[in-house]
Each structure stands twice: as structure tokens, then as C-alpha cells.
Short mmCIF file of C-alpha atoms and ligand atoms in Angstrom, two decimals:
data_model
loop_
_atom_site.label_atom_id
_atom_site.label_comp_id
_atom_site.label_asym_id
_atom_site.label_seq_id
_atom_site.Cartn_x
_atom_site.Cartn_y
_atom_site.Cartn_z
CA MET A 1 0.00 0.00 0.00
CA ARG A 2 1.28 3.45 -0.90
CA VAL A 3 0.78 6.32 1.52
CA ILE A 4 1.53 9.74 0.07
CA MET A 5 1.09 13.07 1.82
CA LEU A 6 1.07 16.63 0.62
CA VAL A 7 2.00 19.17 3.27
CA ASP A 8 1.02 22.74 2.33
CA MET A 9 1.51 25.71 4.64
CA ASP A 10 -1.54 27.89 5.29
CA TYR A 11 -1.56 31.50 3.98
CA PHE A 12 2.21 31.16 3.89
CA PHE A 13 3.71 34.63 3.33
CA VAL A 14 1.35 36.26 5.82
CA ALA A 15 1.93 33.43 8.30
CA CYS A 16 5.68 34.15 8.01
CA GLU A 17 4.95 37.79 8.80
CA GLU A 18 2.95 36.75 11.86
CA LEU A 19 5.97 34.85 13.15
CA ARG A 20 7.89 38.07 13.62
CA ASN A 21 5.01 40.42 14.32
CA LYS A 22 2.41 39.09 16.74
CA ASP A 23 0.34 42.28 16.41
CA ILE A 24 -1.08 41.27 13.05
CA ILE A 25 -2.39 37.88 14.21
CA GLY A 26 -6.12 37.65 13.67
CA LYS A 27 -6.32 40.88 11.65
CA PRO A 28 -6.98 40.96 7.90
CA THR A 29 -3.49 41.12 6.39
CA VAL A 30 -2.24 41.21 2.83
CA VAL A 31 1.31 40.65 1.52
CA GLY A 32 2.00 42.15 -1.88
CA PHE A 33 2.66 45.40 -3.59
CA ASP A 34 2.04 48.78 -2.03
CA PRO A 35 -1.66 49.62 -2.55
CA LYS A 36 -0.85 53.38 -2.51
CA GLU A 37 -4.35 54.20 -1.33
CA GLY A 38 -5.93 52.26 -4.15
CA LYS A 39 -3.70 53.62 -6.92
CA GLY A 40 -0.97 51.03 -6.53
CA ARG A 41 -0.10 48.60 -9.30
CA GLY A 42 0.81 44.95 -8.90
CA VAL A 43 -0.94 42.12 -7.16
CA VAL A 44 -1.76 40.46 -3.88
CA MET A 45 0.76 37.66 -3.30
CA THR A 46 -1.32 36.20 -0.52
CA CYS A 47 -3.52 37.14 2.41
CA ASN A 48 -4.67 35.47 5.59
CA TYR A 49 -8.09 33.90 6.03
CA GLU A 50 -9.42 36.98 7.84
CA ALA A 51 -8.71 38.99 4.68
CA ARG A 52 -10.25 36.27 2.51
CA LYS A 53 -13.55 36.87 4.32
CA PHE A 54 -13.64 40.22 2.54
CA GLY A 55 -13.12 38.58 -0.85
CA ILE A 56 -9.39 39.27 -1.15
CA ARG A 57 -7.42 36.56 -3.01
CA SER A 58 -3.89 35.78 -4.27
CA GLY A 59 -3.21 37.22 -7.70
CA MET A 60 -5.88 39.90 -7.40
CA PRO A 61 -4.81 43.48 -8.29
CA ILE A 62 -3.73 45.18 -5.09
CA SER A 63 -6.00 48.12 -5.97
CA MET A 64 -9.00 45.82 -5.92
CA ALA A 65 -7.97 44.40 -2.55
CA TYR A 66 -7.78 47.95 -1.29
CA ARG A 67 -11.31 48.68 -2.46
CA LEU A 68 -12.56 45.57 -0.67
CA LYS A 69 -10.79 46.32 2.61
CA PRO A 70 -8.90 49.63 2.77
CA ASP A 71 -8.09 49.23 6.46
CA ALA A 72 -6.52 45.77 6.11
CA ILE A 73 -2.82 45.58 6.98
CA TYR A 74 -0.71 45.79 3.80
CA LEU A 75 2.85 44.48 4.03
CA PRO A 76 5.62 44.47 1.41
CA LEU A 77 7.22 41.24 0.21
CA ASP A 78 10.29 39.89 1.95
CA TYR A 79 11.36 36.80 0.03
CA ASP A 80 14.55 36.34 2.04
CA TRP A 81 12.52 35.88 5.18
CA TYR A 82 9.97 33.53 3.56
CA GLU A 83 12.75 31.44 2.12
CA LYS A 84 14.44 31.13 5.47
CA VAL A 85 11.21 30.00 7.11
CA SER A 86 10.58 27.66 4.19
CA LYS A 87 13.96 25.98 4.66
CA ASP A 88 13.22 25.38 8.33
CA VAL A 89 9.77 23.99 7.56
CA MET A 90 11.12 21.67 4.86
CA SER A 91 13.77 20.22 7.12
CA VAL A 92 11.11 19.37 9.72
CA ILE A 93 8.97 17.62 7.08
CA LYS A 94 11.97 15.79 5.64
CA GLU A 95 12.77 14.18 8.98
CA ARG A 96 9.48 12.28 8.86
CA ALA A 97 9.69 11.20 5.23
CA THR A 98 11.09 8.23 3.39
CA LYS A 99 10.94 10.16 0.15
CA PHE A 100 10.66 13.92 -0.01
CA GLU A 101 9.84 16.21 -2.94
CA GLN A 102 9.54 19.94 -2.44
CA VAL A 103 7.19 21.40 -5.03
CA SER A 104 7.15 25.07 -4.05
CA VAL A 105 8.18 27.41 -1.23
CA ASP A 106 5.46 26.13 1.06
CA GLU A 107 4.59 22.68 -0.17
CA ALA A 108 6.11 19.20 -0.30
CA PHE A 109 5.06 15.66 -1.16
CA ILE A 110 6.30 12.86 1.04
CA ASP A 111 6.11 9.11 0.69
CA VAL A 112 5.61 7.48 4.09
CA SER A 113 4.48 4.03 2.91
CA ASP A 114 6.92 2.23 5.14
CA LYS A 115 6.14 4.33 8.22
CA VAL A 116 2.50 3.27 8.63
CA THR A 117 0.39 0.19 7.96
CA ASP A 118 -3.01 1.72 7.21
CA PHE A 119 -4.79 5.05 6.79
CA ASP A 120 -5.77 5.28 10.47
CA GLU A 121 -2.10 5.23 11.33
CA ALA A 122 -1.43 7.60 8.46
CA ARG A 123 -3.81 10.14 9.97
CA ILE A 124 -2.00 9.92 13.31
CA TYR A 125 1.32 10.27 11.52
CA ALA A 126 0.07 13.36 9.69
CA ARG A 127 -1.07 14.83 13.00
CA ARG A 128 2.44 14.31 14.35
CA ILE A 129 3.99 16.17 11.41
CA LYS A 130 1.48 18.97 11.83
CA ASP A 131 2.32 19.22 15.54
CA ASP A 132 6.07 19.19 14.74
CA ILE A 133 5.66 22.14 12.40
CA ARG A 134 3.46 23.98 14.86
CA SER A 135 5.74 23.49 17.84
CA ARG A 136 9.12 23.87 16.14
CA ILE A 137 8.35 26.56 13.58
CA GLY A 138 5.13 28.03 14.96
CA LEU A 139 3.09 27.80 11.77
CA PRO A 140 -0.16 26.13 10.71
CA CYS A 141 -0.37 23.81 7.73
CA THR A 142 -2.76 21.44 6.04
CA ILE A 143 -1.91 17.86 5.14
CA GLY A 144 -3.57 15.75 2.47
CA VAL A 145 -3.20 11.99 2.82
CA SER A 146 -3.97 9.41 0.17
CA TYR A 147 -2.57 6.59 -1.94
CA ASN A 148 -1.24 8.81 -4.72
CA LYS A 149 -0.01 12.37 -5.34
CA LEU A 150 -3.11 13.52 -7.18
CA LEU A 151 -5.46 12.63 -4.35
CA ALA A 152 -3.08 13.77 -1.61
CA LYS A 153 -3.06 17.20 -3.25
CA MET A 154 -6.82 17.28 -3.64
CA ALA A 155 -7.39 16.01 -0.11
CA CYS A 156 -5.19 18.85 1.10
CA GLU A 157 -7.14 21.48 -0.85
CA SER A 158 -10.38 20.20 0.65
CA ALA A 159 -9.08 20.26 4.20
CA LYS A 160 -7.72 23.84 4.19
CA PRO A 161 -6.99 25.65 6.43
CA ASN A 162 -5.32 23.97 9.38
CA GLY A 163 -6.67 20.53 8.59
CA ILE A 164 -5.87 16.93 7.77
CA GLY A 165 -7.70 15.38 4.84
CA VAL A 166 -7.61 11.65 4.24
CA VAL A 167 -8.90 9.91 1.13
CA THR A 168 -8.64 6.13 1.09
CA GLU A 169 -9.05 3.90 -1.95
CA SER A 170 -12.62 3.08 -1.04
CA GLU A 171 -13.46 6.76 -0.55
CA ALA A 172 -11.85 8.05 -3.75
CA LYS A 173 -14.81 7.65 -6.08
CA ALA A 174 -17.23 9.53 -3.85
CA PHE A 175 -14.60 12.16 -3.08
CA LEU A 176 -13.91 12.86 -6.75
CA GLU A 177 -17.41 12.61 -8.16
CA GLY A 178 -18.73 16.05 -7.34
CA LYS A 179 -15.49 17.97 -7.88
CA SER A 180 -15.14 20.44 -10.70
CA THR A 181 -12.79 19.32 -13.50
CA ASP A 182 -10.38 22.15 -12.75
CA ASP A 183 -9.79 20.69 -9.30
CA LEU A 184 -7.77 18.03 -11.13
CA TYR A 185 -4.04 18.51 -11.49
CA GLY A 186 -3.18 20.07 -14.85
CA VAL A 187 -6.65 21.40 -15.63
CA GLY A 188 -6.73 25.17 -15.99
CA ARG A 189 -9.40 27.49 -17.28
CA LYS A 190 -8.94 26.57 -20.97
CA THR A 191 -9.03 22.81 -20.49
CA LYS A 192 -12.01 23.20 -18.20
CA GLU A 193 -13.87 25.09 -20.92
CA ARG A 194 -13.03 22.49 -23.55
CA LEU A 195 -14.22 19.72 -21.25
CA GLU A 196 -17.41 21.60 -20.59
CA ALA A 197 -18.02 21.95 -24.31
CA MET A 198 -17.67 18.15 -24.55
CA GLY A 199 -20.31 17.79 -21.85
CA TYR A 200 -18.08 17.07 -18.86
CA ARG A 201 -18.65 19.41 -15.94
CA THR A 202 -17.81 17.26 -12.96
CA VAL A 203 -14.98 14.83 -12.37
CA GLY A 204 -17.61 12.11 -12.00
CA GLU A 205 -18.84 12.76 -15.55
CA LEU A 206 -15.30 12.86 -16.87
CA ALA A 207 -14.55 9.53 -15.19
CA LYS A 208 -17.17 7.89 -17.40
CA ALA A 209 -15.87 9.43 -20.63
CA ASN A 210 -14.60 7.20 -23.39
CA PRO A 211 -10.80 7.23 -23.11
CA MET A 212 -10.48 7.04 -26.91
CA ASP A 213 -12.58 10.18 -27.17
CA MET A 214 -10.31 11.92 -24.69
CA MET A 215 -7.28 10.74 -26.62
CA GLU A 216 -8.68 12.22 -29.82
CA HIS A 217 -9.24 15.63 -28.24
CA PHE A 218 -6.23 15.93 -25.96
CA GLY A 219 -3.69 13.32 -27.07
CA ALA A 220 -1.80 11.51 -24.32
CA PHE A 221 -2.90 14.17 -21.84
CA GLY A 222 -6.49 13.04 -22.46
CA ILE A 223 -5.71 9.55 -21.20
CA GLU A 224 -3.98 11.03 -18.20
CA LEU A 225 -7.02 13.22 -17.47
CA HIS A 226 -9.32 10.23 -17.70
CA ASP A 227 -7.04 8.35 -15.30
CA TYR A 228 -7.03 11.29 -12.90
CA ALA A 229 -10.80 11.46 -12.98
CA ASN A 230 -10.77 7.84 -11.87
CA GLY A 231 -8.29 8.51 -9.09
CA ILE A 232 -5.40 6.88 -10.92
CA ASP A 233 -1.94 8.42 -10.66
CA SER A 234 1.10 6.20 -10.47
CA SER A 235 3.72 8.98 -10.43
CA GLU A 236 6.34 8.67 -7.70
CA VAL A 237 7.46 11.16 -5.11
CA ASN A 238 10.71 12.30 -6.73
CA GLU A 239 13.49 13.09 -4.35
CA ASN A 240 14.84 16.51 -5.27
CA TYR A 241 18.46 16.00 -5.92
CA GLU A 242 20.61 18.96 -5.25
CA ILE A 243 23.35 20.10 -7.59
CA LYS A 244 26.44 20.55 -5.42
CA SER A 245 28.95 21.63 -8.01
CA ILE A 246 29.39 22.25 -11.73
CA SER A 247 32.65 21.39 -13.45
CA ARG A 248 34.37 20.82 -16.77
CA GLU A 249 37.72 19.27 -17.62
CA TYR A 250 40.01 19.41 -20.59
CA THR A 251 42.87 17.09 -21.47
CA PHE A 252 45.56 18.60 -23.69
CA GLU A 253 46.43 16.75 -26.87
CA ARG A 254 50.05 17.03 -25.84
CA ASP A 255 51.16 17.74 -22.26
CA THR A 256 52.09 21.39 -22.01
CA SER A 257 54.01 23.81 -19.87
CA SER A 258 52.81 26.87 -21.77
CA GLU A 259 50.95 29.30 -19.53
CA LYS A 260 49.14 30.62 -22.58
CA ASP A 261 47.74 27.15 -23.37
CA VAL A 262 46.60 26.62 -19.81
CA ILE A 263 44.94 30.04 -19.51
CA GLY A 264 43.26 29.48 -22.86
CA ALA A 265 41.85 26.16 -21.63
CA ILE A 266 40.69 27.78 -18.38
CA ASP A 267 38.81 30.45 -20.31
CA ARG A 268 37.02 27.92 -22.49
CA LEU A 269 36.11 25.74 -19.51
CA ALA A 270 34.88 28.77 -17.56
CA ASN A 271 32.56 29.62 -20.44
CA GLU A 272 31.09 26.13 -20.42
CA VAL A 273 30.70 26.12 -16.65
CA ILE A 274 28.97 29.48 -16.57
CA GLY A 275 26.39 28.25 -19.08
CA ASP A 276 25.24 25.57 -16.62
CA VAL A 277 25.41 27.99 -13.69
CA LYS A 278 23.05 30.39 -15.42
CA LYS A 279 20.73 27.67 -16.65
CA ASN A 280 20.18 26.69 -13.03
CA GLY A 281 19.84 30.27 -11.82
CA PHE A 282 22.79 29.84 -9.44
CA ALA A 283 25.40 32.10 -7.98
CA PHE A 284 28.59 30.41 -6.74
CA LYS A 285 30.89 31.12 -3.86
CA VAL A 286 33.79 28.73 -4.42
CA VAL A 287 36.01 28.35 -7.47
CA THR A 288 38.33 25.36 -7.79
CA LEU A 289 41.11 24.66 -10.24
CA LYS A 290 42.35 21.14 -10.80
CA ILE A 291 45.71 20.51 -12.39
CA ARG A 292 46.84 17.06 -13.42
CA TYR A 293 50.48 16.76 -14.37
CA SER A 294 52.00 14.40 -16.89
CA ASP A 295 52.89 11.95 -14.12
CA PHE A 296 49.16 11.86 -13.23
CA SER A 297 49.64 13.55 -9.88
CA GLU A 298 46.81 15.95 -9.21
CA HIS A 299 46.54 19.28 -7.43
CA LEU A 300 43.33 20.96 -6.33
CA ARG A 301 43.25 24.60 -5.32
CA SER A 302 40.12 26.49 -4.24
CA ARG A 303 39.26 30.03 -3.39
CA SER A 304 36.12 31.46 -1.79
CA ILE A 305 34.79 34.67 -3.24
CA ARG A 306 31.67 36.77 -2.84
CA TYR A 307 28.66 35.20 -4.55
CA SER A 308 28.94 35.71 -8.27
CA ASN A 309 27.69 34.39 -11.58
CA ASP A 310 30.24 36.24 -13.65
CA VAL A 311 32.38 34.20 -16.03
CA ARG A 312 35.30 36.62 -15.59
CA GLU A 313 35.37 35.79 -11.92
CA ILE A 314 35.97 32.12 -12.73
CA MET A 315 38.64 33.00 -15.30
CA ASN A 316 40.47 35.39 -13.00
CA VAL A 317 40.42 33.19 -9.93
CA CYS A 318 41.54 30.11 -11.87
CA ALA A 319 44.29 32.03 -13.66
CA GLN A 320 45.46 33.35 -10.30
CA LEU A 321 45.35 29.87 -8.73
CA TYR A 322 47.37 28.54 -11.61
CA ARG A 323 50.00 31.27 -11.40
CA ASP A 324 50.29 30.98 -7.63
CA ASN A 325 50.37 27.21 -7.37
CA ALA A 326 51.43 25.47 -10.54
CA GLU A 327 54.84 23.88 -10.60
CA LYS A 328 56.12 25.53 -13.72
CA GLU A 329 58.81 23.01 -14.48
CA ARG A 330 56.25 20.20 -14.78
CA LYS A 331 54.04 19.58 -17.77
CA VAL A 332 50.29 19.79 -17.44
CA ARG A 333 48.16 16.99 -18.82
CA LYS A 334 44.70 18.05 -17.79
CA ILE A 335 42.90 21.11 -16.40
CA GLY A 336 39.59 21.17 -14.53
CA VAL A 337 37.43 24.14 -13.53
CA ARG A 338 34.74 23.78 -10.88
CA VAL A 339 32.37 26.10 -9.06
CA SER A 340 30.34 25.23 -5.96
CA GLY A 341 28.70 26.72 -2.87
CA PHE A 342 25.53 27.67 -4.72
CA ILE A 343 22.61 29.85 -3.86
CA LYS A 344 19.62 30.35 -6.10
CA ARG A 345 19.72 33.87 -7.43
CA LYS A 346 16.69 36.06 -7.10
CA GLY A 347 14.76 36.96 -10.18
CA GLN A 348 14.72 33.33 -11.23
CA LYS A 349 11.65 32.36 -9.31
CA SER A 350 8.34 31.91 -11.01
CA MET A 351 6.56 33.73 -8.24
CA GLU A 352 8.58 36.84 -8.93
CA ASP A 353 7.77 36.59 -12.59
CA PHE A 354 4.18 36.35 -11.55
CA ALA A 355 4.53 39.54 -9.51
CA LYS A 356 5.64 41.69 -12.44
N1 LIG B 1 2.37 32.82 -4.11
C1 LIG B 1 2.94 33.52 -5.13
N2 LIG B 1 2.36 33.55 -6.35
C2 LIG B 1 1.20 32.88 -6.58
C3 LIG B 1 0.61 32.15 -5.56
C4 LIG B 1 1.23 32.15 -4.32
O1 LIG B 1 3.98 34.14 -4.93
N3 LIG B 1 0.62 32.92 -7.76
C5 LIG B 1 3.06 32.79 -2.82
C6 LIG B 1 2.28 33.42 -1.72
C7 LIG B 1 1.83 32.28 -0.87
C8 LIG B 1 2.80 31.16 -1.19
O2 LIG B 1 3.31 31.45 -2.48
O3 LIG B 1 1.83 32.61 0.50
C9 LIG B 1 2.12 29.81 -1.17
O4 LIG B 1 1.08 29.77 -2.10
P1 LIG B 1 -0.25 28.97 -1.85
O5 LIG B 1 -0.94 28.86 -3.16
O6 LIG B 1 0.03 27.71 -1.13
O7 LIG B 1 -1.16 29.94 -0.97
P2 LIG B 1 -1.10 30.33 0.56
O8 LIG B 1 -0.13 29.48 1.29
O9 LIG B 1 -0.88 31.77 0.66
O10 LIG B 1 -2.57 30.04 1.04
P3 LIG B 1 -3.30 28.65 1.34
O11 LIG B 1 -3.61 28.68 2.79
O12 LIG B 1 -4.50 28.70 0.48
O13 LIG B 1 -2.36 27.56 0.96
CA1 LIG B 2 -0.12 27.25 1.06
CA1 LIG B 3 1.34 25.94 -1.87
#
């Protein structure tokens, strides 16, 4: 039996603000762009449930939120703080998981199949995780529990806020039946409209669709949708693997003692390395040069710098390391350039794109 959970923090950014400012607890609070007395541009990133009572929602123009509740508390975004809290939350969740997959700042899937024997135990286990997060971090969350990711996510949505939602195999059909199609993973406004045009309004109706029909309209995604509607999702909780370093090596055709050759190789390698660094949205803190001599002995030299994603930084540090450390009388066979000590650079996050 598989037991999958989705842990999602409640009203996350505002909850983070509450952690460091007890005065706002219980009062309608919005995190987002400055409303400037209703003239502000930009959107609401999130708001607490008190603010939601007035109709305020994530993604809504901040000016509209202001019209709905001008005397709510409006706070600016502080990603650094939310990310710090997020890290702490994730490490608490991870401790209880066999497999762990973070899906956003405030949300993670875990596989706990080998921690419990049935869904009664799973509910108790979820309660323990919830209590851990409450007592160690001080924040509320909601946990969805089921036998696959799709239903764990949906169970979580239904149990918000501050809840635990369990959907067992025997409950799945009834749970799904009345849901709207856009409650299914991957169904947005457009797909929902297309499904409606085909006569499917609820998940229950979609479950009875002819899979071939779905295939014709949506391709492989159609089959997936039909599976989802029937509570079928075999995807695994994927452990996020973390990139620790990025490196490239170059072996000279003929061993060399020419500084010009070595620096030239360093520059080319640095250019390749920086491509991967940027693709991942990283900045690095450590630069390492590896030198292998013709007798196969190897020397590694590293230097810590201020966070950077500048190719010239790699070139300069490596050139310096080479000049300071290389044994000039020996011939070099191979050169390696490596960067490590990453942080994700800002401006690479989808939520910031969303904020623009
Ligand atoms: N967020 C964002 N951009 C979005 C949606 C959300 O930057 N389009 C941010 C603000 C949220 C956080 O991510 O606090 C988590 O998003 P959720 O969708 O999980 O929403 P909340 O945690 O705010 O509320 P809920 O209690 O409904 O989960
Ligand atoms: Ca959340
Ligand atoms: Ca979330």
C-alpha cells in the first residue's frame, strides 16, 4: 500500500509575517505590492483567512484588494525571510519522510508508505507532522493523505486551512465525483472550458468518458485526465536531488608547460561552466582549479569569493590559482574548472515573474 502526503503551509507569506510580528495575528493582512491608497499597481501575493472573508485573493490586483478592505494591513514582500522560514519547515517535514519532494516554497510531497500500515495510522502520523511544524516553527499547515499524489493534493485542498484530509481507496470515487474538473491537477481554465463543451462538468462525468474520445481531443494528456478522474496516478514522489557543483575538464592533446595554453583552456572551460550555472539560476561562492600533471599527480586549489555568476570571476580566480600554485617546471596533462557553494539567485523564481 502506498501512503503519500502533501504538506502545504496555510496562507504562507502572511503566516511568516505573523511569526515576527504578533500584532497582526487575527487581523486581515495582505502581503504584496504597495496599494498606494488604491492607486498602486501589482498584485496580492497572498492574504490570511481573515482577509479572505472580505473577498481578497492571491493574484488579485492590489488596488482591488484595497477597495474591498482599505483598512486591512498591507505588508511588502520579503522573500529572504519567507525562504528562510521555508527551509526550516522543509527540514522538519523531511525528517518524517522516506521520500521527499519539495514542489514550491510552502509545499512538499512525502512518501511514508513504510512508516505506517493503514490510513488510520497515516492520519496519526500526519497529526504528528502537523504538531512538529506547529511546535518547532510556529506555523499552521494542512496535510492531504492518500494513496497517490493527485489525491493527496486534492485532499489537502479540501481540508484547508489547518486541517488533515484523508482519502482512502474506497473513498476516492465519492470524493472525486462532485469535484469540478479544474480541481484536477493540470486542468486550468482553458481545459475546463473544452471539457465543458464536450459535456463534462464534474470529475464524475469525466470519469465515465470514453478514453479514446479523450485521446482524440487531448492526445496523451487526455488519457492522463481520464485516469485522474478515476483517481489513478502512479507517479512517484521524486526526491529533489541537489546540484552541489558544476565542473568541466580538458585534457591537452600534448602535455604542455605553456601558460598561454593553460589560460586558454581555463577560459574555455569557464565559459562552459557558466552556461550551466546560469541555466540553473545559481550564484557560486567557491572556485576550484584542478591541475593534473603528466605523471598523473593531481593538485586541487580552491578560493572562496563573494557570490557571483560572472564568467570573468571564474577565469580570473583560476588564472590566479594557476600562477600561484602550478609547478612551472612540470608539464600539465589536464585542467579542470569547478564552481560550488551555490545559492539560487533572485529573479529566477516563477513567483517573482508572476509579480511583475
Ligand atoms: N504565491 C505567489 N504567487 C502565486 C501564488 C502564491 O507568490 N501565484 C506565494 C504566496 C503564498 C505562497 O506562495 O503565501 C504559497 O502559495 P499557496 O498557493 O500555497 O497559498 P497560501 O499558502 O498563501 O494560502 P493557502 O492557505 O491557500 O495555501
Ligand atoms: Ca499554502
Ligand atoms: Ca502551496
